[in-house]
Amino acid sequence: MPSTKRLSIAITAALAITGAVFVSASPTWATTQQHADHGDWVKASRATLRLAPNHLVLANARKKDRVRVQAQCRGWVRVQVLSGHEMVTRIGWLQRGHLLKASKPGGLRGVLTNCGQTSKDVRRWRTYVAAMNAPLHSYYYTGRGAYNVHETAALWHKVKFPTGVSLASGPSCTPSYNYARHQAGERVDSAQPVSNVDLTDIAYRYVSRTGAVALVSIKRPGQHARVWAFVQSSCLTPKTGGKYTTVYFPNVVQLDRAPKGSKALRTRDLKHYGCHAGLRSPSQPRFGWWPEPEKGRQPGCPY
């Protein structure tokens, strides 16, 4: 046996006997990952904080907000917002391009890719959402044309946008970028008002767990762009002169499989895609539908 190998065995045995621990002078890549500082700042005027990439908006991060990046998944990053303004949650997913460092080439070096975290976060919707204008992954009946909802040729379209509503006037109905949750309940934060928006063009998406606060989409004047904001739900009413008497789509179905291209469907074709009826929210029925009934609890297709 070579002398160097005998020396190595002797040192290993001595360490085992004495209980000494050998620590490498160079940390491993995994250790560097664990302890690296992934701090960043929001560079956009606001950045929607979502349950998962391209999923429900829970809050708005603001320009210059300090964040800690926890994970990345394609063009999205999971962050914790460290700034002090009111937010119902400080953890969620932002678009990478909304951050100062992350938007640059190499800006996410050392940040773990964890797309599995997105499916875990999606389940958090039960903590925030009580009712929606339409359930997730649903189709709605347009209410247009010569047909009614029960006729086989009636058209259904995939829900891709909120429902038009009217907003009452007054200081208590001013839209805000965020809302807060306290022991006394939920309230819109008046210290973060949304300005430069067209208050005649507002659409409803969902109402919070207590029913006190609603997420709405508001158009910027003269622009195609819209901004997500929060208002007191008591300020919302069905749109005057609209085709619905509710703030939500009155006729919806959920499909197990979406057709290619999200094409419009006839009533007679719904069952081919695994049709289920929407389930009215048990706690906030006047604001619409339960977002995502558990498997086995979805009502059967009524059409």
mmCIF file of C-alpha atoms in Angstrom:
data_model
loop_
_atom_site.group_PDB
_atom_site.id
_atom_site.type_symbol
_atom_site.label_atom_id
_atom_site.label_comp_id
_atom_site.label_asym_id
_atom_site.label_seq_id
_atom_site.Cartn_x
_atom_site.Cartn_y
_atom_site.Cartn_z
ATOM 1 C CA MET A 1 0.000 0.000 0.000
ATOM 2 C CA PRO A 2 1.465 3.445 -0.930
ATOM 3 C CA SER A 3 2.550 5.572 2.011
ATOM 4 C CA THR A 4 0.140 8.441 1.121
ATOM 5 C CA LYS A 5 -2.844 6.083 1.223
ATOM 6 C CA ARG A 6 -1.740 4.620 4.593
ATOM 7 C CA LEU A 7 -1.427 8.188 5.968
ATOM 8 C CA SER A 8 -4.957 9.055 4.762
ATOM 9 C CA ILE A 9 -6.415 5.973 6.481
ATOM 10 C CA ALA A 10 -4.568 6.812 9.722
ATOM 11 C CA ILE A 11 -5.897 10.401 9.755
ATOM 12 C CA THR A 12 -9.475 9.227 9.106
ATOM 13 C CA ALA A 13 -9.232 6.734 11.988
ATOM 14 C CA ALA A 14 -7.847 9.372 14.343
ATOM 15 C CA LEU A 15 -10.686 11.770 13.531
ATOM 16 C CA ALA A 16 -13.258 9.054 14.175
ATOM 17 C CA ILE A 17 -11.735 8.250 17.555
ATOM 18 C CA THR A 18 -11.461 11.869 18.730
ATOM 19 C CA GLY A 19 -14.826 12.959 17.353
ATOM 20 C CA ALA A 20 -13.195 15.768 15.368
ATOM 21 C CA VAL A 21 -15.145 17.189 12.401
ATOM 22 C CA PHE A 22 -13.513 18.180 9.097
ATOM 23 C CA VAL A 23 -15.100 21.157 7.298
ATOM 24 C CA SER A 24 -14.138 22.043 3.754
ATOM 25 C CA ALA A 25 -12.752 25.534 3.323
ATOM 26 C CA SER A 26 -14.824 25.966 0.112
ATOM 27 C CA PRO A 27 -18.634 25.832 0.591
ATOM 28 C CA THR A 28 -20.527 23.581 -1.781
ATOM 29 C CA TRP A 29 -22.798 25.022 -4.505
ATOM 30 C CA ALA A 30 -25.876 23.914 -2.522
ATOM 31 C CA THR A 31 -24.638 25.772 0.587
ATOM 32 C CA THR A 32 -24.043 28.892 -1.475
ATOM 33 C CA GLN A 33 -27.591 28.619 -2.834
ATOM 34 C CA GLN A 34 -29.046 28.351 0.640
ATOM 35 C CA HIS A 35 -27.280 31.408 2.063
ATOM 36 C CA ALA A 36 -27.078 33.715 -0.948
ATOM 37 C CA ASP A 37 -28.773 37.115 -0.712
ATOM 38 C CA HIS A 38 -31.474 37.227 -3.385
ATOM 39 C CA GLY A 39 -32.662 40.721 -2.538
ATOM 40 C CA ASP A 40 -34.196 42.842 -5.304
ATOM 41 C CA TRP A 41 -36.462 45.842 -5.900
ATOM 42 C CA VAL A 42 -39.664 46.395 -7.854
ATOM 43 C CA LYS A 43 -38.888 48.692 -10.794
ATOM 44 C CA ALA A 44 -42.387 48.877 -12.296
ATOM 45 C CA SER A 45 -44.967 51.387 -11.038
ATOM 46 C CA ARG A 46 -46.739 48.378 -9.565
ATOM 47 C CA ALA A 47 -46.399 44.600 -9.912
ATOM 48 C CA THR A 48 -49.229 42.168 -9.276
ATOM 49 C CA LEU A 49 -48.500 39.593 -6.573
ATOM 50 C CA ARG A 50 -50.208 36.355 -7.612
ATOM 51 C CA LEU A 51 -51.039 32.956 -6.183
ATOM 52 C CA ALA A 52 -49.075 31.323 -8.991
ATOM 53 C CA PRO A 53 -47.706 32.374 -12.395
ATOM 54 C CA ASN A 54 -50.506 34.001 -14.412
ATOM 55 C CA HIS A 55 -53.017 33.086 -11.693
ATOM 56 C CA LEU A 56 -55.160 35.063 -9.239
ATOM 57 C CA VAL A 57 -53.987 38.524 -8.147
ATOM 58 C CA LEU A 58 -53.736 38.792 -4.351
ATOM 59 C CA ALA A 59 -51.999 42.136 -3.876
ATOM 60 C CA ASN A 60 -49.900 44.798 -5.592
ATOM 61 C CA ALA A 61 -46.212 45.357 -4.943
ATOM 62 C CA ARG A 62 -45.228 48.996 -5.455
ATOM 63 C CA LYS A 63 -42.306 50.701 -7.168
ATOM 64 C CA LYS A 64 -39.109 50.576 -5.063
ATOM 65 C CA ASP A 65 -40.552 47.861 -2.802
ATOM 66 C CA ARG A 66 -37.771 45.672 -1.461
ATOM 67 C CA VAL A 67 -38.319 41.931 -2.063
ATOM 68 C CA ARG A 68 -36.548 38.680 -1.280
ATOM 69 C CA VAL A 69 -36.573 36.272 -4.236
ATOM 70 C CA GLN A 70 -37.280 32.699 -3.096
ATOM 71 C CA ALA A 71 -37.640 30.697 -6.327
ATOM 72 C CA GLN A 72 -38.047 31.024 -10.086
ATOM 73 C CA CYS A 73 -40.250 29.312 -12.657
ATOM 74 C CA ARG A 74 -39.852 30.316 -16.296
ATOM 75 C CA GLY A 75 -40.563 34.078 -16.469
ATOM 76 C CA TRP A 76 -41.884 34.285 -12.902
ATOM 77 C CA VAL A 77 -40.287 34.594 -9.462
ATOM 78 C CA ARG A 78 -41.692 33.758 -6.041
ATOM 79 C CA VAL A 79 -40.965 36.608 -3.645
ATOM 80 C CA GLN A 80 -41.525 37.911 -0.154
ATOM 81 C CA VAL A 81 -42.260 41.657 -0.112
ATOM 82 C CA LEU A 82 -40.295 43.350 2.664
ATOM 83 C CA SER A 83 -41.655 46.908 2.386
ATOM 84 C CA GLY A 84 -43.947 48.175 5.105
ATOM 85 C CA HIS A 85 -47.157 49.288 3.358
ATOM 86 C CA GLU A 86 -50.378 47.326 3.892
ATOM 87 C CA MET A 87 -50.796 44.049 1.994
ATOM 88 C CA VAL A 88 -53.073 41.124 2.760
ATOM 89 C CA THR A 89 -50.154 38.821 1.888
ATOM 90 C CA ARG A 90 -46.483 39.486 1.213
ATOM 91 C CA ILE A 91 -45.690 36.188 -0.494
ATOM 92 C CA GLY A 92 -46.557 35.452 -4.108
ATOM 93 C CA TRP A 93 -45.360 35.329 -7.720
ATOM 94 C CA LEU A 94 -44.245 38.364 -9.743
ATOM 95 C CA GLN A 95 -43.159 38.626 -13.347
ATOM 96 C CA ARG A 96 -39.385 38.587 -13.552
ATOM 97 C CA GLY A 97 -39.402 41.694 -15.738
ATOM 98 C CA HIS A 98 -40.942 43.773 -12.938
ATOM 99 C CA LEU A 99 -37.815 43.463 -10.775
ATOM 100 C CA LEU A 100 -34.662 45.562 -11.096
ATOM 101 C CA LYS A 101 -31.967 42.861 -10.869
ATOM 102 C CA ALA A 102 -33.963 39.799 -11.955
ATOM 103 C CA SER A 103 -34.928 41.413 -15.270
ATOM 104 C CA LYS A 104 -31.261 41.599 -16.332
ATOM 105 C CA PRO A 105 -29.278 38.730 -17.914
ATOM 106 C CA GLY A 106 -27.907 36.601 -15.092
ATOM 107 C CA GLY A 107 -30.061 38.451 -12.588
ATOM 108 C CA LEU A 108 -31.440 35.197 -11.183
ATOM 109 C CA ARG A 109 -28.107 33.397 -10.931
ATOM 110 C CA GLY A 110 -28.168 31.245 -7.795
ATOM 111 C CA VAL A 111 -31.976 31.303 -7.453
ATOM 112 C CA LEU A 112 -33.426 27.797 -7.356
ATOM 113 C CA THR A 113 -35.856 26.755 -10.093
ATOM 114 C CA ASN A 114 -38.905 25.364 -8.324
ATOM 115 C CA CYS A 115 -41.986 25.165 -10.531
ATOM 116 C CA GLY A 116 -43.438 22.610 -8.122
ATOM 117 C CA GLN A 117 -43.955 25.457 -5.684
ATOM 118 C CA THR A 118 -46.560 26.949 -8.022
ATOM 119 C CA SER A 119 -48.980 24.047 -7.598
ATOM 120 C CA LYS A 120 -48.567 24.267 -3.828
ATOM 121 C CA ASP A 121 -49.327 27.987 -3.879
ATOM 122 C CA VAL A 122 -52.430 27.582 -6.058
ATOM 123 C CA ARG A 123 -54.146 25.781 -3.188
ATOM 124 C CA ARG A 124 -53.863 28.942 -1.083
ATOM 125 C CA TRP A 125 -56.827 30.502 -2.922
ATOM 126 C CA ARG A 126 -59.167 29.185 -0.221
ATOM 127 C CA THR A 127 -57.521 31.609 2.212
ATOM 128 C CA TYR A 128 -58.323 34.671 0.115
ATOM 129 C CA VAL A 129 -61.251 34.081 -2.258
ATOM 130 C CA ALA A 130 -64.912 33.510 -1.347
ATOM 131 C CA ALA A 131 -66.650 34.030 -4.708
ATOM 132 C CA MET A 132 -65.759 34.876 -8.301
ATOM 133 C CA ASN A 133 -67.390 36.312 -11.395
ATOM 134 C CA ALA A 134 -66.805 32.846 -12.913
ATOM 135 C CA PRO A 135 -65.118 29.680 -11.627
ATOM 136 C CA LEU A 136 -61.603 28.900 -12.757
ATOM 137 C CA HIS A 137 -61.362 27.268 -16.202
ATOM 138 C CA SER A 138 -64.962 28.006 -17.119
ATOM 139 C CA TYR A 139 -67.133 28.976 -20.092
ATOM 140 C CA TYR A 140 -69.967 31.476 -19.988
ATOM 141 C CA TYR A 141 -73.138 31.882 -22.055
ATOM 142 C CA THR A 142 -73.052 35.156 -23.977
ATOM 143 C CA GLY A 143 -76.783 35.767 -23.796
ATOM 144 C CA ARG A 144 -76.726 37.046 -27.358
ATOM 145 C CA GLY A 145 -78.457 35.945 -30.528
ATOM 146 C CA ALA A 146 -81.750 34.238 -31.168
ATOM 147 C CA TYR A 147 -81.066 31.345 -28.794
ATOM 148 C CA ASN A 148 -81.527 30.976 -25.048
ATOM 149 C CA VAL A 149 -79.162 29.146 -22.728
ATOM 150 C CA HIS A 150 -81.011 25.813 -22.955
ATOM 151 C CA GLU A 151 -81.084 25.577 -26.739
ATOM 152 C CA THR A 152 -78.547 23.227 -28.272
ATOM 153 C CA ALA A 153 -77.052 25.858 -30.610
ATOM 154 C CA ALA A 154 -76.473 28.518 -27.921
ATOM 155 C CA LEU A 155 -72.867 29.747 -27.851
ATOM 156 C CA TRP A 156 -70.472 29.526 -24.877
ATOM 157 C CA HIS A 157 -67.128 31.338 -24.638
ATOM 158 C CA LYS A 158 -64.123 30.817 -22.402
ATOM 159 C CA VAL A 159 -63.929 33.302 -19.528
ATOM 160 C CA LYS A 160 -60.882 35.480 -20.107
ATOM 161 C CA PHE A 161 -61.917 38.720 -18.453
ATOM 162 C CA PRO A 162 -63.819 40.185 -15.484
ATOM 163 C CA THR A 163 -67.491 41.212 -15.487
ATOM 164 C CA GLY A 164 -68.440 44.861 -16.124
ATOM 165 C CA VAL A 165 -69.839 46.587 -13.010
ATOM 166 C CA SER A 166 -70.677 50.045 -11.735
ATOM 167 C CA LEU A 167 -68.837 51.662 -8.804
ATOM 168 C CA ALA A 168 -70.580 53.954 -6.334
ATOM 169 C CA SER A 169 -68.991 57.363 -5.770
ATOM 170 C CA GLY A 170 -67.545 58.743 -2.563
ATOM 171 C CA PRO A 171 -64.288 58.553 -0.587
ATOM 172 C CA SER A 172 -65.170 55.159 0.894
ATOM 173 C CA CYS A 173 -65.371 53.702 -2.629
ATOM 174 C CA THR A 174 -61.955 54.895 -3.830
ATOM 175 C CA PRO A 175 -59.963 52.014 -5.384
ATOM 176 C CA SER A 176 -56.717 51.045 -3.656
ATOM 177 C CA TYR A 177 -53.660 49.037 -4.642
ATOM 178 C CA ASN A 178 -54.011 46.888 -1.522
ATOM 179 C CA TYR A 179 -56.221 45.823 1.319
ATOM 180 C CA ALA A 180 -55.494 44.661 4.854
ATOM 181 C CA ARG A 181 -56.807 41.903 7.069
ATOM 182 C CA HIS A 182 -57.073 42.566 10.800
ATOM 183 C CA GLN A 183 -58.930 41.045 13.731
ATOM 184 C CA ALA A 184 -61.701 43.575 13.119
ATOM 185 C CA GLY A 185 -62.057 42.400 9.522
ATOM 186 C CA GLU A 186 -60.847 43.329 6.046
ATOM 187 C CA ARG A 187 -60.628 46.870 4.694
ATOM 188 C CA VAL A 188 -59.283 48.648 1.632
ATOM 189 C CA ASP A 189 -56.167 50.671 2.467
ATOM 190 C CA SER A 190 -57.002 54.337 1.847
ATOM 191 C CA ALA A 191 -53.295 55.238 2.027
ATOM 192 C CA GLN A 192 -52.680 53.551 -1.363
ATOM 193 C CA PRO A 193 -55.284 55.088 -3.714
ATOM 194 C CA VAL A 194 -55.199 54.223 -7.414
ATOM 195 C CA SER A 195 -55.111 57.379 -9.537
ATOM 196 C CA ASN A 196 -55.338 58.147 -13.255
ATOM 197 C CA VAL A 197 -58.014 55.520 -13.960
ATOM 198 C CA ASP A 198 -61.402 55.616 -15.675
ATOM 199 C CA LEU A 199 -63.950 54.955 -12.930
ATOM 200 C CA THR A 200 -66.663 54.413 -15.552
ATOM 201 C CA ASP A 201 -64.848 51.330 -16.886
ATOM 202 C CA ILE A 202 -64.547 48.841 -14.007
ATOM 203 C CA ALA A 203 -64.881 45.077 -13.998
ATOM 204 C CA TYR A 204 -65.276 42.609 -11.114
ATOM 205 C CA ARG A 205 -63.164 39.475 -10.612
ATOM 206 C CA TYR A 206 -63.587 38.126 -7.065
ATOM 207 C CA VAL A 207 -64.583 38.969 -3.516
ATOM 208 C CA SER A 208 -62.427 38.295 -0.453
ATOM 209 C CA ARG A 209 -63.105 35.643 2.182
ATOM 210 C CA THR A 210 -65.193 37.930 4.392
ATOM 211 C CA GLY A 211 -66.987 39.449 1.406
ATOM 212 C CA ALA A 212 -65.843 42.946 2.414
ATOM 213 C CA VAL A 213 -63.294 43.590 -0.356
ATOM 214 C CA ALA A 214 -63.449 42.966 -4.113
ATOM 215 C CA LEU A 215 -60.702 42.732 -6.731
ATOM 216 C CA VAL A 216 -61.532 44.807 -9.804
ATOM 217 C CA SER A 217 -59.876 45.699 -13.100
ATOM 218 C CA ILE A 218 -59.888 49.400 -14.070
ATOM 219 C CA LYS A 219 -58.978 50.919 -17.418
ATOM 220 C CA ARG A 220 -56.396 53.669 -17.800
ATOM 221 C CA PRO A 221 -57.886 56.682 -19.687
ATOM 222 C CA GLY A 222 -57.119 56.550 -23.380
ATOM 223 C CA GLN A 223 -55.135 53.322 -23.008
ATOM 224 C CA HIS A 224 -55.753 49.646 -23.574
ATOM 225 C CA ALA A 225 -53.892 48.882 -20.319
ATOM 226 C CA ARG A 226 -55.824 48.096 -17.159
ATOM 227 C CA VAL A 227 -54.792 47.971 -13.513
ATOM 228 C CA TRP A 228 -55.853 45.523 -10.792
ATOM 229 C CA ALA A 229 -57.176 47.273 -7.681
ATOM 230 C CA PHE A 230 -59.291 46.637 -4.577
ATOM 231 C CA VAL A 231 -62.553 48.314 -3.549
ATOM 232 C CA GLN A 232 -65.103 47.834 -0.803
ATOM 233 C CA SER A 233 -67.484 45.238 -2.235
ATOM 234 C CA SER A 234 -70.504 47.212 -0.999
ATOM 235 C CA CYS A 235 -69.594 49.833 -3.626
ATOM 236 C CA LEU A 236 -70.224 47.426 -6.538
ATOM 237 C CA THR A 237 -73.517 47.078 -8.401
ATOM 238 C CA PRO A 238 -74.466 45.432 -11.721
ATOM 239 C CA LYS A 239 -73.588 47.664 -14.661
ATOM 240 C CA THR A 240 -76.400 50.041 -15.553
ATOM 241 C CA GLY A 241 -77.948 49.022 -18.853
ATOM 242 C CA GLY A 242 -75.911 45.817 -18.936
ATOM 243 C CA LYS A 243 -77.237 42.430 -19.945
ATOM 244 C CA TYR A 244 -76.813 40.958 -16.442
ATOM 245 C CA THR A 245 -78.583 41.815 -13.212
ATOM 246 C CA THR A 246 -75.653 40.411 -11.224
ATOM 247 C CA VAL A 247 -71.997 41.408 -10.848
ATOM 248 C CA TYR A 248 -71.002 37.939 -12.088
ATOM 249 C CA PHE A 249 -71.738 35.804 -15.163
ATOM 250 C CA PRO A 250 -75.156 34.253 -14.409
ATOM 251 C CA ASN A 251 -74.657 31.161 -16.610
ATOM 252 C CA VAL A 252 -71.345 29.299 -16.446
ATOM 253 C CA VAL A 253 -70.008 25.769 -16.759
ATOM 254 C CA GLN A 254 -66.628 24.255 -15.889
ATOM 255 C CA LEU A 255 -64.978 21.909 -18.351
ATOM 256 C CA ASP A 256 -62.487 19.142 -17.589
ATOM 257 C CA ARG A 257 -60.838 19.660 -20.974
ATOM 258 C CA ALA A 258 -60.616 22.873 -22.959
ATOM 259 C CA PRO A 259 -60.956 22.621 -26.762
ATOM 260 C CA LYS A 260 -57.957 23.655 -28.831
ATOM 261 C CA GLY A 261 -57.737 27.360 -29.374
ATOM 262 C CA SER A 262 -60.424 27.997 -26.748
ATOM 263 C CA LYS A 263 -63.007 28.082 -29.519
ATOM 264 C CA ALA A 264 -66.648 28.882 -28.782
ATOM 265 C CA LEU A 265 -68.817 25.852 -28.005
ATOM 266 C CA ARG A 266 -72.460 25.032 -28.612
ATOM 267 C CA THR A 267 -74.601 23.862 -25.710
ATOM 268 C CA ARG A 268 -74.903 20.448 -27.355
ATOM 269 C CA ASP A 269 -71.094 20.054 -27.319
ATOM 270 C CA LEU A 270 -70.435 20.869 -23.654
ATOM 271 C CA LYS A 271 -70.666 17.309 -22.337
ATOM 272 C CA HIS A 272 -67.980 16.160 -24.763
ATOM 273 C CA TYR A 273 -65.470 18.176 -22.732
ATOM 274 C CA GLY A 274 -66.424 16.995 -19.234
ATOM 275 C CA CYS A 275 -69.045 19.577 -18.318
ATOM 276 C CA HIS A 276 -69.920 20.553 -14.724
ATOM 277 C CA ALA A 277 -72.270 23.210 -13.445
ATOM 278 C CA GLY A 278 -70.878 26.180 -11.556
ATOM 279 C CA LEU A 279 -71.330 26.026 -7.788
ATOM 280 C CA ARG A 280 -72.675 29.201 -6.191
ATOM 281 C CA SER A 281 -70.523 30.381 -3.314
ATOM 282 C CA PRO A 282 -71.951 29.033 -0.037
ATOM 283 C CA SER A 283 -70.694 32.053 1.943
ATOM 284 C CA GLN A 284 -71.027 34.950 -0.559
ATOM 285 C CA PRO A 285 -73.676 33.879 -3.127
ATOM 286 C CA ARG A 286 -74.487 37.419 -4.305
ATOM 287 C CA PHE A 287 -70.898 37.757 -5.553
ATOM 288 C CA GLY A 288 -70.948 34.634 -7.672
ATOM 289 C CA TRP A 289 -69.299 31.285 -7.857
ATOM 290 C CA TRP A 290 -67.132 29.067 -5.699
ATOM 291 C CA PRO A 291 -63.729 29.239 -7.417
ATOM 292 C CA GLU A 292 -62.799 25.566 -7.613
ATOM 293 C CA PRO A 293 -65.012 22.869 -6.069
ATOM 294 C CA GLU A 294 -63.117 19.812 -4.890
ATOM 295 C CA LYS A 295 -63.191 16.807 -7.185
ATOM 296 C CA GLY A 296 -66.326 14.767 -6.556
ATOM 297 C CA ARG A 297 -68.254 17.793 -5.291
ATOM 298 C CA GLN A 298 -68.816 19.423 -8.675
ATOM 299 C CA PRO A 299 -72.477 19.501 -9.733
ATOM 300 C CA GLY A 300 -73.427 17.728 -12.938
ATOM 301 C CA CYS A 301 -73.832 19.531 -16.243
ATOM 302 C CA PRO A 302 -77.317 21.133 -16.448
ATOM 303 C CA TYR A 303 -77.372 21.521 -20.251
#
